[in-house]
Short mmCIF file of C-alpha atoms in Angstrom, two decimals:
data_model
loop_
_atom_site.label_atom_id
_atom_site.label_comp_id
_atom_site.label_asym_id
_atom_site.label_seq_id
_atom_site.Cartn_x
_atom_site.Cartn_y
_atom_site.Cartn_z
CA UNK A 289 -12.40 -7.20 -13.27
CA UNK A 290 -10.32 -4.86 -11.39
CA UNK A 291 -7.60 -7.80 -10.42
CA UNK A 292 -5.80 -10.14 -11.62
CA UNK A 293 -4.89 -14.55 -10.89
CA UNK A 294 -1.61 -15.54 -9.53
CA UNK A 295 -0.44 -17.92 -7.81
CA UNK A 296 0.59 -17.84 -4.18
CA UNK A 297 4.60 -19.04 -4.78
CA UNK A 298 4.47 -16.10 -7.45
CA UNK A 299 4.01 -13.26 -4.17
CA UNK A 300 6.34 -11.20 -2.87
CA UNK A 301 6.20 -9.02 0.15
CA UNK A 302 5.23 -5.34 -0.56
CA UNK A 303 3.46 -6.26 -3.07
CA UNK A 304 -0.50 -6.59 -3.04
CA UNK A 305 -3.53 -9.03 -2.81
CA UNK A 306 -7.16 -9.56 -2.61
CA UNK A 307 -7.57 -11.02 1.39
CA UNK A 308 -11.64 -11.35 1.70
CA UNK A 309 -12.56 -8.80 -0.53
CA UNK A 310 -9.91 -6.11 0.21
CA UNK A 311 -6.79 -4.99 -1.31
CA UNK A 312 -3.94 -6.07 1.41
CA UNK A 313 0.16 -5.01 1.46
CA UNK A 314 2.12 -7.60 1.96
CA UNK A 315 4.77 -7.56 4.77
CA UNK A 316 5.29 -10.94 5.03
CA UNK A 317 5.44 -14.83 3.17
CA UNK A 318 6.53 -17.47 4.66
CA UNK A 319 6.59 -21.23 3.26
CA UNK A 320 6.66 -24.88 4.62
CA UNK A 321 8.36 -28.07 3.55
CA UNK A 322 5.84 -30.63 1.45
CA UNK A 323 5.43 -33.31 3.48
CA UNK A 324 4.73 -36.78 2.17
CA UNK A 325 1.55 -36.68 0.71
CA UNK A 326 1.33 -32.85 0.94
CA UNK A 327 2.67 -29.72 -0.91
CA UNK A 328 4.46 -26.84 1.04
CA UNK A 329 2.10 -24.30 2.34
CA UNK A 330 3.04 -20.53 2.46
CA UNK A 331 1.23 -18.11 5.08
CA UNK A 332 0.92 -14.23 3.91
CA UNK A 333 0.37 -11.72 6.58
CA UNK A 334 -0.97 -8.60 4.84
CA UNK A 335 -1.89 -5.22 6.47
CA UNK A 336 -4.93 -3.70 4.70
CA UNK A 337 -4.92 -0.49 2.43
CA UNK A 338 -7.71 1.64 2.80
CA UNK A 339 -8.60 -0.15 6.70
CA UNK A 340 -5.21 -0.59 8.45
CA UNK A 341 -6.32 -4.41 9.61
CA UNK A 342 -3.80 -7.31 9.56
CA UNK A 343 -4.84 -10.15 8.26
CA UNK A 344 -3.16 -13.55 7.42
CA UNK A 345 -4.11 -16.79 5.31
CA UNK A 346 -2.33 -19.92 4.61
CA UNK A 347 -2.69 -21.72 0.77
CA UNK A 348 -0.67 -24.58 -0.78
CA UNK A 349 2.18 -22.65 -3.03
CA UNK A 350 0.31 -23.96 -5.77
CA UNK A 351 -3.24 -22.18 -5.08
CA UNK A 352 -4.60 -19.52 -6.82
CA UNK A 353 -4.68 -16.00 -5.66
CA UNK A 354 -6.70 -12.39 -6.60
CA UNK A 355 -4.19 -9.03 -7.48
CA UNK A 356 -6.15 -6.46 -7.05
CA UNK A 357 -5.22 -3.53 -9.95
CA UNK A 358 -3.84 -1.00 -7.72
CA UNK A 359 -3.70 2.48 -9.76
CA UNK A 360 -1.37 5.17 -8.60
CA UNK A 361 -2.69 8.66 -9.52
CA UNK A 362 -1.91 12.81 -8.63
CA UNK A 363 -4.55 14.54 -8.56
CA UNK A 364 -4.42 18.53 -6.98
CA UNK A 365 -6.85 20.23 -3.93
CA UNK A 366 -8.70 21.93 -5.58
CA UNK A 367 -10.87 22.76 -1.75
CA UNK A 368 -10.51 22.32 1.72
CA UNK A 369 -13.91 21.71 3.84
CA UNK A 370 -13.40 20.59 6.59
CA UNK A 371 -12.85 16.25 6.90
CA UNK A 372 -12.98 16.76 3.19
CA UNK A 373 -11.24 17.51 0.33
CA UNK A 374 -12.07 18.35 -2.82
CA UNK A 375 -9.35 17.27 -5.70
CA UNK A 376 -9.24 17.27 -9.57
CA UNK A 377 -7.15 14.63 -11.49
CA UNK A 378 -4.67 15.75 -13.07
CA UNK A 379 -4.87 13.87 -16.56
CA UNK A 380 -8.88 13.57 -16.51
CA UNK A 381 -9.47 16.67 -14.62
CA UNK A 382 -12.40 15.19 -13.69
CA UNK A 383 -13.25 16.50 -9.37
CA UNK A 384 -13.77 14.31 -6.57
CA UNK A 385 -14.30 14.18 -2.75
CA UNK A 386 -12.51 11.79 -0.01
CA UNK A 387 -12.29 12.08 3.67
CA UNK A 388 -8.48 14.50 4.81
CA UNK A 389 -6.50 11.65 6.73
CA UNK A 390 -5.74 12.87 9.64
CA UNK A 391 -1.48 12.38 8.63
CA UNK A 392 -2.38 15.33 5.71
CA UNK A 393 -3.89 17.63 7.89
CA UNK A 394 -1.18 20.61 7.85
CA UNK A 395 0.01 19.32 4.93
CA UNK A 396 -2.29 19.93 2.47
CA UNK A 397 -3.93 23.09 0.91
CA UNK A 398 -5.16 24.83 -2.13
CA UNK A 399 -3.34 24.38 -5.42
CA UNK A 400 -1.04 21.49 -3.92
CA UNK A 401 -0.67 18.21 -5.98
CA UNK A 402 -0.85 14.95 -3.71
CA UNK A 403 -1.32 11.42 -4.43
CA UNK A 404 -3.19 9.21 -4.29
CA UNK A 405 -4.37 4.74 -4.93
CA UNK A 406 -7.67 3.91 -6.33
CA UNK A 407 -7.79 -0.20 -6.17
CA UNK A 408 -11.88 -1.97 -6.42
CA UNK A 409 -13.53 1.64 -6.56
CA UNK A 410 -11.89 2.96 -3.61
CA UNK A 411 -9.86 5.56 -3.62
CA UNK A 412 -7.59 6.94 -0.39
CA UNK A 413 -4.82 9.45 -0.66
CA UNK A 414 -1.32 8.17 -0.11
CA UNK A 415 0.87 11.30 -0.36
CA UNK A 416 0.78 14.87 0.16
#
């Protein structure tokens, strides 16, 4: 299991939440007051970590949602092959391939350390 549970009222902007099975970073949260027979609801807007899509949902503040376990790690660039980068994790010494993001094409070079994140079985380069 690569996620935990939390109530909607515990969420804050800048943290992560699972929406439709995709880990997303919360951009804004707005809550409404409870009605005569209802309960307060929260509207959460977020951006997908891996696909960049905007997502939102509305739930009562007592509703439980999934919080993905985000693991931020560092790796060393072994080689750059076209649009793919071969990396070695600096903790486990495991090697793997990741797609080369457009924003890091000029700044990546062999031997350089980068940061990447792992969530829900997916990986992405976050900082070079």
